[in-house]
PDB file of C-alpha atoms in Angstrom:
ATOM      1  CA  MET A   1     101.868  99.557  86.944  1.00 44.00           C
ATOM      2  CA  GLY A   2     101.175  96.271  88.767  1.00 61.00           C
ATOM      3  CA  SER A   3      98.583  94.989  90.832  1.00 82.00           C
ATOM      4  CA  VAL A   4      96.737  96.915  94.066  1.00 85.00           C
ATOM      5  CA  ALA A   5      98.907  94.232  96.351  1.00 82.00           C
ATOM      6  CA  ASP A   6     102.277  94.852  94.420  1.00 84.00           C
ATOM      7  CA  LYS A   7     101.827  99.156  94.717  1.00 84.00           C
ATOM      8  CA  ILE A   8     101.033  98.465  98.687  1.00 82.00           C
ATOM      9  CA  ALA A   9     104.090  96.061  99.012  1.00 80.00           C
ATOM     10  CA  ARG A  10     106.694  98.174  97.046  1.00 82.00           C
ATOM     11  CA  LYS A  11     105.259 101.205  99.420  1.00 76.00           C
ATOM     12  CA  VAL A  12     105.577  99.085 102.657  1.00 73.00           C
ATOM     13  CA  ALA A  13     109.191  97.659 101.744  1.00 70.00           C
ATOM     14  CA  THR A  14     110.041 101.521 100.549  1.00 69.00           C
ATOM     15  CA  GLN A  15     108.835 103.110 103.864  1.00 61.00           C
ATOM     16  CA  ILE A  16     110.856 100.199 105.838  1.00 58.00           C
ATOM     17  CA  ARG A  17     114.240 100.692 103.836  1.00 58.00           C
ATOM     18  CA  SER A  18     113.919 104.666 104.306  1.00 55.00           C
ATOM     19  CA  ASN A  19     112.475 104.235 108.068  1.00 50.00           C
ATOM     20  CA  VAL A  20     109.972 106.964 107.332  1.00 43.00           C
ATOM     21  CA  ILE A  21     107.277 107.245 109.774  1.00 35.00           C
ATOM     22  CA  ASP A  22     104.201 107.458 107.567  1.00 44.00           C
ATOM     23  CA  LEU A  23     103.952 103.655 107.927  1.00 43.00           C
ATOM     24  CA  SER A  24     104.960 103.355 111.945  1.00 47.00           C
ATOM     25  CA  ALA A  25     101.207 101.773 112.314  1.00 50.00           C
ATOM     26  CA  PHE A  26     102.559  98.940 109.817  1.00 49.00           C
ATOM     27  CA  ARG A  27     105.711  98.277 112.017  1.00 52.00           C
ATOM     28  CA  ALA A  28     104.166  98.523 115.158  1.00 53.00           C
ATOM     29  CA  SER A  29     101.642  95.954 113.998  1.00 52.00           C
ATOM     30  CA  ARG A  30     104.524  93.943 113.189  1.00 55.00           C
ATOM     31  CA  GLU A  31     105.865  94.220 116.255  1.00 55.00           C
ATOM     32  CA  ARG A  32     102.659  93.769 118.070  1.00 55.00           C
ATOM     33  CA  ALA A  33     102.448  90.372 116.304  1.00 53.00           C
ATOM     34  CA  LEU A  34     105.918  88.959 117.776  1.00 53.00           C
ATOM     35  CA  GLU A  35     105.549  90.171 121.179  1.00 51.00           C
ATOM     36  CA  ALA A  36     101.789  88.544 121.278  1.00 48.00           C
ATOM     37  CA  GLY A  37     103.320  85.309 120.492  1.00 50.00           C
ATOM     38  CA  LEU A  38     102.205  85.178 117.054  1.00 53.00           C
ATOM     39  CA  ASP A  39     105.600  83.222 115.866  1.00 52.00           C
ATOM     40  CA  GLY A  40     104.190  80.312 117.521  1.00 56.00           C
ATOM     41  CA  SER A  41     104.337  81.044 121.183  1.00 62.00           C
ATOM     42  CA  ARG A  42     100.767  82.004 121.560  1.00 67.00           C
ATOM     43  CA  PHE A  43      99.738  78.511 119.708  1.00 70.00           C
ATOM     44  CA  LYS A  44     101.169  76.311 122.218  1.00 73.00           C
ATOM     45  CA  ASP A  45      99.811  78.664 124.989  1.00 75.00           C
ATOM     46  CA  LEU A  46      96.480  77.994 123.523  1.00 75.00           C
ATOM     47  CA  VAL A  47      96.849  74.135 122.772  1.00 77.00           C
ATOM     48  CA  GLU A  48      97.742  74.011 126.927  1.00 81.00           C
ATOM     49  CA  GLN A  49      94.553  75.668 127.767  1.00 85.00           C
ATOM     50  CA  GLY A  50      92.779  72.956 125.983  1.00 83.00           C
ATOM     51  CA  TYR A  51      92.175  74.591 122.852  1.00 87.00           C
ATOM     52  CA  ASP A  52      91.964  72.371 119.310  1.00 92.00           C
ATOM     53  CA  PRO A  53      95.518  72.544 118.303  1.00 90.00           C
ATOM     54  CA  ALA A  54      93.621  73.322 114.350  1.00 92.00           C
ATOM     55  CA  PHE A  55      91.881  75.797 115.770  1.00 92.00           C
ATOM     56  CA  ALA A  56      94.670  77.732 118.168  1.00 90.00           C
ATOM     57  CA  PHE A  57      96.705  77.667 114.900  1.00 89.00           C
ATOM     58  CA  TYR A  58      94.351  79.655 113.017  1.00 92.00           C
ATOM     59  CA  ALA A  59      93.013  81.964 115.987  1.00 89.00           C
ATOM     60  CA  GLN A  60      96.537  83.285 116.016  1.00 85.00           C
ATOM     61  CA  GLY A  61      96.692  83.607 112.299  1.00 87.00           C
ATOM     62  CA  LEU A  62      93.449  85.819 112.405  1.00 90.00           C
ATOM     63  CA  THR A  63      94.917  87.676 115.339  1.00 85.00           C
ATOM     64  CA  LEU A  64      97.917  88.331 112.902  1.00 84.00           C
ATOM     65  CA  VAL A  65      95.794  89.091 109.836  1.00 90.00           C
ATOM     66  CA  SER A  66      93.677  91.805 112.007  1.00 89.00           C
ATOM     67  CA  MET A  67      96.671  93.649 112.637  1.00 85.00           C
ATOM     68  CA  PHE A  68      98.297  94.122 109.487  1.00 86.00           C
ATOM     69  CA  ALA A  69      94.856  94.890 107.784  1.00 90.00           C
ATOM     70  CA  GLU A  70      94.179  97.755 110.027  1.00 88.00           C
ATOM     71  CA  ALA A  71      97.406  99.283 108.640  1.00 84.00           C
ATOM     72  CA  ILE A  72      96.949  98.466 105.253  1.00 89.00           C
ATOM     73  CA  SER A  73      93.454  99.416 105.231  1.00 89.00           C
ATOM     74  CA  ALA A  74      94.601 102.770 106.141  1.00 87.00           C
ATOM     75  CA  MET A  75      96.593 103.141 102.738  1.00 89.00           C
ATOM     76  CA  PRO A  76      95.077 105.279  99.930  1.00 89.00           C
ATOM     77  CA  GLU A  77      95.593 102.161  97.771  1.00 90.00           C
ATOM     78  CA  ALA A  78      93.173 100.461  99.865  1.00 92.00           C
ATOM     79  CA  LYS A  79      91.003 102.402 100.301  1.00 93.00           C
ATOM     80  CA  GLY A  80      88.202 100.833  98.133  1.00 93.00           C
ATOM     81  CA  TYR A  81      88.404  98.241 100.512  1.00 96.00           C
ATOM     82  CA  ALA A  82      88.019 100.205 103.758  1.00 95.00           C
ATOM     83  CA  LYS A  83      84.740 101.782 102.302  1.00 96.00           C
ATOM     84  CA  ALA A  84      83.531  98.367 101.244  1.00 97.00           C
ATOM     85  CA  VAL A  85      84.027  96.792 104.803  1.00 97.00           C
ATOM     86  CA  ALA A  86      82.540  99.906 106.554  1.00 97.00           C
ATOM     87  CA  LYS A  87      79.356  99.790 104.180  1.00 97.00           C
ATOM     88  CA  ALA A  88      78.701  96.366 104.986  1.00 97.00           C
ATOM     89  CA  GLU A  89      79.407  96.676 108.786  1.00 97.00           C
ATOM     90  CA  ASP A  90      76.682  99.629 108.891  1.00 97.00           C
ATOM     91  CA  GLU A  91      74.378  97.173 106.716  1.00 97.00           C
ATOM     92  CA  TYR A  92      74.643  93.872 108.547  1.00 97.00           C
ATOM     93  CA  ILE A  93      76.127  94.745 111.942  1.00 96.00           C
ATOM     94  CA  PRO A  94      78.261  91.756 112.348  1.00 97.00           C
ATOM     95  CA  GLU A  95      77.285  91.108 115.798  1.00 95.00           C
ATOM     96  CA  GLY A  96      75.821  87.978 115.860  1.00 94.00           C
ATOM     97  CA  PRO A  97      72.291  87.091 117.039  1.00 93.00           C
ATOM     98  CA  PRO A  98      70.313  88.472 118.472  1.00 92.00           C
ATOM     99  CA  ILE A  99      71.477  91.838 117.016  1.00 94.00           C
ATOM    100  CA  SER A 100      72.476  90.078 113.541  1.00 97.00           C
ATOM    101  CA  PRO A 101      72.387  86.634 111.959  1.00 97.00           C
ATOM    102  CA  LEU A 102      76.279  87.568 110.658  1.00 98.00           C
ATOM    103  CA  THR A 103      78.818  86.575 113.157  1.00 97.00           C
ATOM    104  CA  ALA A 104      81.923  88.130 113.698  1.00 95.00           C
ATOM    105  CA  SER A 105      83.797  84.932 112.907  1.00 94.00           C
ATOM    106  CA  HIS A 106      81.902  84.866 109.766  1.00 97.00           C
ATOM    107  CA  PHE A 107      82.402  89.028 108.809  1.00 97.00           C
ATOM    108  CA  ASN A 108      85.821  88.911 109.168  1.00 97.00           C
ATOM    109  CA  MET A 109      87.103  85.788 107.240  1.00 97.00           C
ATOM    110  CA  TRP A 110      84.953  87.439 104.268  1.00 98.00           C
ATOM    111  CA  ALA A 111      86.395  90.734 104.834  1.00 98.00           C
ATOM    112  CA  PHE A 112      89.695  89.636 104.996  1.00 98.00           C
ATOM    113  CA  PHE A 113      89.960  86.814 102.393  1.00 98.00           C
ATOM    114  CA  ASP A 114      86.850  86.769 100.159  1.00 98.00           C
ATOM    115  CA  LEU A 115      86.181  90.695  99.593  1.00 98.00           C
ATOM    116  CA  GLN A 116      87.727  91.715  96.397  1.00 96.00           C
ATOM    117  CA  PHE A 117      89.013  95.304  96.104  1.00 93.00           C
ATOM    118  CA  GLY A 118      91.058  96.972  92.929  1.00 89.00           C
ATOM    119  CA  ALA A 119      91.340  96.325  89.110  1.00 88.00           C
ATOM    120  CA  SER A 120      93.314  93.289  90.177  1.00 88.00           C
ATOM    121  CA  LYS A 121      90.976  92.054  92.488  1.00 91.00           C
ATOM    122  CA  GLU A 122      92.861  91.643  95.460  1.00 93.00           C
ATOM    123  CA  THR A 123      91.715  90.705  99.029  1.00 96.00           C
ATOM    124  CA  MET A 124      93.383  91.603 102.136  1.00 95.00           C
ATOM    125  CA  GLY A 125      95.010  88.155 102.377  1.00 96.00           C
ATOM    126  CA  THR A 126      96.555  88.491  98.912  1.00 95.00           C
ATOM    127  CA  CYS A 127      97.942  91.881  99.844  1.00 93.00           C
ATOM    128  CA  ILE A 128      99.270  90.707 103.082  1.00 92.00           C
ATOM    129  CA  LEU A 129     101.169  87.662 101.488  1.00 93.00           C
ATOM    130  CA  ARG A 130     102.628  90.137  98.841  1.00 91.00           C
ATOM    131  CA  VAL A 131     104.099  92.311 101.493  1.00 89.00           C
ATOM    132  CA  ALA A 132     105.258  89.091 103.230  1.00 87.00           C
ATOM    133  CA  GLU A 133     107.154  88.055 100.353  1.00 88.00           C
ATOM    134  CA  SER A 134     108.361  91.360  99.516  1.00 85.00           C
ATOM    135  CA  THR A 135     109.810  92.611 102.927  1.00 82.00           C
ATOM    136  CA  GLY A 136     111.413  89.254 103.589  1.00 80.00           C
ATOM    137  CA  MET A 137     108.863  88.630 106.344  1.00 80.00           C
ATOM    138  CA  PRO A 138     109.312  85.012 108.570  1.00 80.00           C
ATOM    139  CA  ALA A 139     107.857  82.086 106.364  1.00 84.00           C
ATOM    140  CA  TRP A 140     105.204  81.181 109.401  1.00 83.00           C
ATOM    141  CA  ILE A 141     102.994  84.553 108.123  1.00 84.00           C
ATOM    142  CA  ALA A 142     102.520  82.855 104.857  1.00 90.00           C
ATOM    143  CA  ASP A 143     102.247  79.658 106.004  1.00 90.00           C
ATOM    144  CA  ILE A 144      99.308  80.888 108.555  1.00 90.00           C
ATOM    145  CA  VAL A 145      97.804  83.487 105.879  1.00 94.00           C
ATOM    146  CA  ARG A 146      97.835  81.448 102.795  1.00 96.00           C
ATOM    147  CA  PRO A 147      95.344  78.614 103.798  1.00 97.00           C
ATOM    148  CA  MET A 148      92.768  80.730 105.210  1.00 97.00           C
ATOM    149  CA  GLN A 149      93.274  82.959 101.790  1.00 98.00           C
ATOM    150  CA  GLU A 150      92.679  79.722  99.717  1.00 98.00           C
ATOM    151  CA  SER A 151      89.425  78.890 101.567  1.00 98.00           C
ATOM    152  CA  ARG A 152      85.865  79.683 100.983  1.00 98.00           C
ATOM    153  CA  MET A 153      82.258  79.106 102.915  1.00 98.00           C
ATOM    154  CA  GLY A 154      80.569  76.227 101.088  1.00 98.00           C
ATOM    155  CA  PHE A 155      77.653  74.169 101.753  1.00 98.00           C
ATOM    156  CA  TYR A 156      78.102  70.472 103.513  1.00 98.00           C
ATOM    157  CA  VAL A 157      76.220  67.271 104.327  1.00 98.00           C
ATOM    158  CA  HIS A 158      76.731  66.163 107.686  1.00 98.00           C
ATOM    159  CA  MET A 159      77.729  62.520 107.526  1.00 98.00           C
ATOM    160  CA  GLY A 160      78.009  61.562 111.302  1.00 98.00           C
ATOM    161  CA  LEU A 161      80.150  61.478 114.049  1.00 98.00           C
ATOM    162  CA  ASP A 162      83.811  60.099 114.469  1.00 98.00           C
ATOM    163  CA  GLY A 163      84.192  60.465 117.858  1.00 97.00           C
ATOM    164  CA  SER A 164      84.261  64.426 119.000  1.00 96.00           C
ATOM    165  CA  LEU A 165      84.909  65.234 115.284  1.00 98.00           C
ATOM    166  CA  VAL A 166      82.053  65.912 112.402  1.00 98.00           C
ATOM    167  CA  LEU A 167      81.881  64.183 109.096  1.00 98.00           C
ATOM    168  CA  LEU A 168      80.871  66.779 106.618  1.00 98.00           C
ATOM    169  CA  LYS A 169      80.878  66.055 102.878  1.00 98.00           C
ATOM    170  CA  ASP A 170      81.599  69.172 100.653  1.00 98.00           C
ATOM    171  CA  ILE A 171      78.432  68.912  97.900  1.00 98.00           C
ATOM    172  CA  VAL A 172      80.915  70.385  95.512  1.00 98.00           C
ATOM    173  CA  THR A 173      84.103  68.461  95.943  1.00 98.00           C
ATOM    174  CA  ARG A 174      82.253  65.317  97.216  1.00 98.00           C
ATOM    175  CA  GLN A 175      85.317  65.181  99.731  1.00 98.00           C
ATOM    176  CA  VAL A 176      83.987  63.535 103.444  1.00 98.00           C
ATOM    177  CA  LEU A 177      86.539  65.555 105.617  1.00 98.00           C
ATOM    178  CA  ARG A 178      86.887  65.051 109.418  1.00 98.00           C
ATOM    179  CA  CYS A 179      86.044  68.286 111.187  1.00 98.00           C
ATOM    180  CA  HIS A 180      87.013  69.739 114.814  1.00 98.00           C
ATOM    181  CA  SER A 181      83.631  72.381 115.344  1.00 98.00           C
ATOM    182  CA  ALA A 182      85.042  75.588 117.001  1.00 95.00           C
ATOM    183  CA  ALA A 183      81.632  76.374 118.413  1.00 96.00           C
ATOM    184  CA  GLY A 184      81.034  73.206 119.818  1.00 96.00           C
ATOM    185  CA  TYR A 185      78.029  72.350 117.672  1.00 98.00           C
ATOM    186  CA  LEU A 186      77.980  68.709 116.440  1.00 98.00           C
ATOM    187  CA  GLY A 187      74.523  68.657 114.464  1.00 98.00           C
ATOM    188  CA  GLU A 188      72.797  65.477 113.258  1.00 98.00           C
ATOM    189  CA  PRO A 189      73.269  63.407 110.493  1.00 98.00           C
ATOM    190  CA  GLY A 190      71.419  64.475 107.327  1.00 98.00           C
ATOM    191  CA  GLN A 191      71.800  68.704 107.990  1.00 98.00           C
ATOM    192  CA  LEU A 192      73.251  70.784 105.457  1.00 98.00           C
ATOM    193  CA  TRP A 193      75.754  73.184 107.122  1.00 98.00           C
ATOM    194  CA  TYR A 194      76.981  76.315 105.133  1.00 98.00           C
ATOM    195  CA  THR A 195      80.267  77.164 106.701  1.00 98.00           C
ATOM    196  CA  ARG A 196      84.130  77.482 106.140  1.00 98.00           C
ATOM    197  CA  LEU A 197      86.288  74.820 106.877  1.00 98.00           C
ATOM    198  CA  LEU A 198      90.144  75.093 107.069  1.00 98.00           C
ATOM    199  CA  PRO A 199      92.751  72.502 106.206  1.00 97.00           C
ATOM    200  CA  PRO A 200      95.038  70.472 109.036  1.00 96.00           C
ATOM    201  CA  PRO A 201      97.462  73.225 109.299  1.00 90.00           C
ATOM    202  CA  LEU A 202     100.412  70.980 110.767  1.00 87.00           C
ATOM    203  CA  PRO A 203     101.463  67.306 109.657  1.00 89.00           C
ATOM    204  CA  ASP A 204     100.651  65.881 112.909  1.00 90.00           C
ATOM    205  CA  ILE A 205      97.117  67.016 112.755  1.00 92.00           C
ATOM    206  CA  GLY A 206      94.843  65.007 111.359  1.00 94.00           C
ATOM    207  CA  HIS A 207      91.489  66.869 110.966  1.00 97.00           C
ATOM    208  CA  HIS A 208      90.011  70.257 109.528  1.00 98.00           C
ATOM    209  CA  VAL A 209      88.414  72.802 111.504  1.00 98.00           C
ATOM    210  CA  VAL A 210      84.966  74.732 110.898  1.00 98.00           C
ATOM    211  CA  MET A 211      85.997  78.071 111.914  1.00 95.00           C
ATOM    212  CA  THR A 212      82.830  79.624 111.605  1.00 95.00           C
ATOM    213  CA  THR A 213      79.766  79.002 113.676  1.00 97.00           C
ATOM    214  CA  PRO A 214      77.717  76.614 111.562  1.00 98.00           C
ATOM    215  CA  TYR A 215      74.859  78.163 109.614  1.00 98.00           C
ATOM    216  CA  VAL A 216      72.352  75.040 109.714  1.00 98.00           C
ATOM    217  CA  VAL A 217      69.816  75.329 106.499  1.00 98.00           C
ATOM    218  CA  LEU A 218      66.906  73.381 107.691  1.00 98.00           C
ATOM    219  CA  ASP A 219      65.231  72.864 104.350  1.00 97.00           C
ATOM    220  CA  GLY A 220      68.425  72.247 102.674  1.00 96.00           C
ATOM    221  CA  THR A 221      69.122  69.357 100.841  1.00 97.00           C
ATOM    222  CA  GLU A 222      72.312  68.468  98.982  1.00 98.00           C
ATOM    223  CA  GLN A 223      70.635  68.274  95.206  1.00 98.00           C
ATOM    224  CA  ARG A 224      68.398  71.652  96.108  1.00 98.00           C
ATOM    225  CA  PHE A 225      72.136  73.452  96.822  1.00 98.00           C
ATOM    226  CA  LEU A 226      73.585  72.066  93.659  1.00 98.00           C
ATOM    227  CA  ASP A 227      70.724  72.909  91.335  1.00 98.00           C
ATOM    228  CA  TYR A 228      70.986  76.608  92.831  1.00 98.00           C
ATOM    229  CA  ILE A 229      74.968  76.805  92.131  1.00 98.00           C
ATOM    230  CA  GLY A 230      74.213  75.714  88.619  1.00 97.00           C
ATOM    231  CA  ARG A 231      71.838  77.821  87.922  1.00 97.00           C
ATOM    232  CA  GLU A 232      73.788  80.967  89.689  1.00 96.00           C
ATOM    233  CA  VAL A 233      77.170  80.097  87.926  1.00 95.00           C
ATOM    234  CA  ALA A 234      75.156  80.098  84.398  1.00 94.00           C
ATOM    235  CA  ARG A 235      73.781  83.702  85.496  1.00 93.00           C
ATOM    236  CA  MET A 236      77.268  84.541  86.589  1.00 92.00           C
ATOM    237  CA  THR A 237      78.767  83.862  83.179  1.00 91.00           C
ATOM    238  CA  ALA A 238      76.237  85.211  80.703  1.00 89.00           C
ATOM    239  CA  ALA A 239      76.135  88.349  83.020  1.00 84.00           C
ATOM    240  CA  GLY A 240      79.650  88.999  82.539  1.00 72.00           C
ATOM    241  CA  GLY A 241      81.006  87.168  79.862  1.00 61.00           C
ATOM    242  CA  ARG A 242      83.136  85.731  82.495  1.00 58.00           C
ATOM    243  CA  LYS A 243      85.643  82.680  81.401  1.00 61.00           C
ATOM    244  CA  GLY A 244      86.317  79.924  84.395  1.00 65.00           C
ATOM    245  CA  VAL A 245      83.609  81.024  86.160  1.00 82.00           C
ATOM    246  CA  ASP A 246      82.759  77.837  88.550  1.00 93.00           C
ATOM    247  CA  ALA A 247      81.204  76.622  91.743  1.00 96.00           C
ATOM    248  CA  GLU A 248      84.450  77.601  93.787  1.00 96.00           C
ATOM    249  CA  ALA A 249      84.152  81.335  91.871  1.00 94.00           C
ATOM    250  CA  LEU A 250      80.665  81.561  93.162  1.00 97.00           C
ATOM    251  CA  LEU A 251      81.125  80.187  96.797  1.00 98.00           C
ATOM    252  CA  LYS A 252      84.383  82.174  97.172  1.00 97.00           C
ATOM    253  CA  VAL A 253      82.798  85.953  95.813  1.00 95.00           C
ATOM    254  CA  GLY A 254      79.592  85.545  94.965  1.00 96.00           C
ATOM    255  CA  PRO A 255      77.966  87.325  91.971  1.00 95.00           C
ATOM    256  CA  THR A 256      78.224  90.520  93.958  1.00 96.00           C
ATOM    257  CA  ALA A 257      80.159  91.367  96.980  1.00 96.00           C
ATOM    258  CA  ASN A 258      77.902  91.316  99.489  1.00 98.00           C
ATOM    259  CA  HIS A 259      75.763  88.303  97.693  1.00 98.00           C
ATOM    260  CA  TRP A 260      76.238  85.875 100.576  1.00 98.00           C
ATOM    261  CA  ASN A 261      75.972  87.944 103.308  1.00 98.00           C
ATOM    262  CA  GLU A 262      72.529  89.229 101.952  1.00 98.00           C
ATOM    263  CA  TYR A 263      71.632  85.339 102.048  1.00 98.00           C
ATOM    264  CA  ILE A 264      72.340  84.831 105.566  1.00 98.00           C
ATOM    265  CA  PHE A 265      70.433  88.050 106.429  1.00 97.00           C
ATOM    266  CA  LEU A 266      67.531  87.429 104.311  1.00 98.00           C
ATOM    267  CA  ALA A 267      67.305  83.421 105.514  1.00 98.00           C
ATOM    268  CA  TYR A 268      67.660  83.519 109.173  1.00 98.00           C
ATOM    269  CA  VAL A 269      65.177  82.132 111.060  1.00 98.00           C
ATOM    270  CA  ASN A 270      66.663  80.918 114.644  1.00 97.00           C
ATOM    271  CA  GLN A 271      69.756  80.524 116.805  1.00 97.00           C
ATOM    272  CA  GLN A 272      71.332  79.113 119.572  1.00 97.00           C
ATOM    273  CA  PRO A 273      74.764  79.785 121.298  1.00 95.00           C
ATOM    274  CA  ASP A 274      76.789  77.238 119.204  1.00 97.00           C
ATOM    275  CA  ALA A 275      74.465  77.495 115.803  1.00 98.00           C
ATOM    276  CA  ILE A 276      72.414  79.554 113.819  1.00 98.00           C
ATOM    277  CA  PHE A 277      69.715  78.294 111.746  1.00 98.00           C
ATOM    278  CA  LEU A 278      68.535  79.425 108.072  1.00 98.00           C
ATOM    279  CA  VAL A 279      65.826  78.434 105.634  1.00 98.00           C
ATOM    280  CA  GLY A 280      65.682  78.977 101.855  1.00 98.00           C
ATOM    281  CA  VAL A 281      67.642  79.335  98.778  1.00 98.00           C
ATOM    282  CA  PRO A 282      69.549  82.279  97.735  1.00 98.00           C
ATOM    283  CA  ASP A 283      67.492  82.794  94.406  1.00 97.00           C
ATOM    284  CA  ILE A 284      63.975  81.812  95.444  1.00 97.00           C
ATOM    285  CA  ARG A 285      63.121  84.941  97.267  1.00 97.00           C
ATOM    286  CA  GLU A 286      59.916  83.554  98.469  1.00 97.00           C
ATOM    287  CA  SER A 287      61.707  80.906 100.445  1.00 98.00           C
ATOM    288  CA  LEU A 288      63.745  83.427 102.453  1.00 98.00           C
ATOM    289  CA  PRO A 289      62.158  84.480 105.614  1.00 97.00           C
ATOM    290  CA  GLN A 290      63.251  87.878 106.322  1.00 96.00           C
ATOM    291  CA  ALA A 291      62.564  88.959 102.233  1.00 90.00           C
TER     292      ALA A 291
END
């Protein structure tokens, strides 16, 4: 029978070949993407306007993904996805402070690339990649979508600045990465950030980009959250008898679909235009101010 992504890809390919109108929204999305300059011209426009090139690359990618996601989520094969996103939107109202601590930048990346659905545990990103492969779409579509699909939220220690770039150490991989903070927040050495980094998208770009508004954990330390990750991974492994559960799986999908959304919601304490502040550890309920 194949995965959900395979079924969606086959359906799209069949409809495109037969020129049936049922997926006109999908075809319109593809045409709108090209009209919007998502084949590269919009990237050049954003850079000329002064945007960081790494951010500009992924900003055009998110526009592309949102167009395709709108069409795919209307398919019967993706009804589980559409239901889960709608429920999360109703519960967390991801419009950013003061309405909600969940920002649109965080929620959209979660909804497109982390939220799993179907027996084969697809994401919208894996479905788009499968459709692109099956229908012979230009290679640049996969080049934009794949690094976003492979990304995850993570905890990073602020290690200082390199000019206008922030040095962030991933507490799991121990890598120190030079990052452009798209929100403009530069922070201070020693802070613990909860955010999503995307890799340099082109060979001549030498830095990562912080795509979501940084969540700064005011009482967070590297060891405190490494200890938490160890406890949660052990629980996930024991609860499901899962093989291969590790820190990467925890940070990507969590023990439940809304685990990380719920953490942000319960840990929120304050904000400013370019950063949001949290307190507490996910599994220590008394440490979470909104619990």
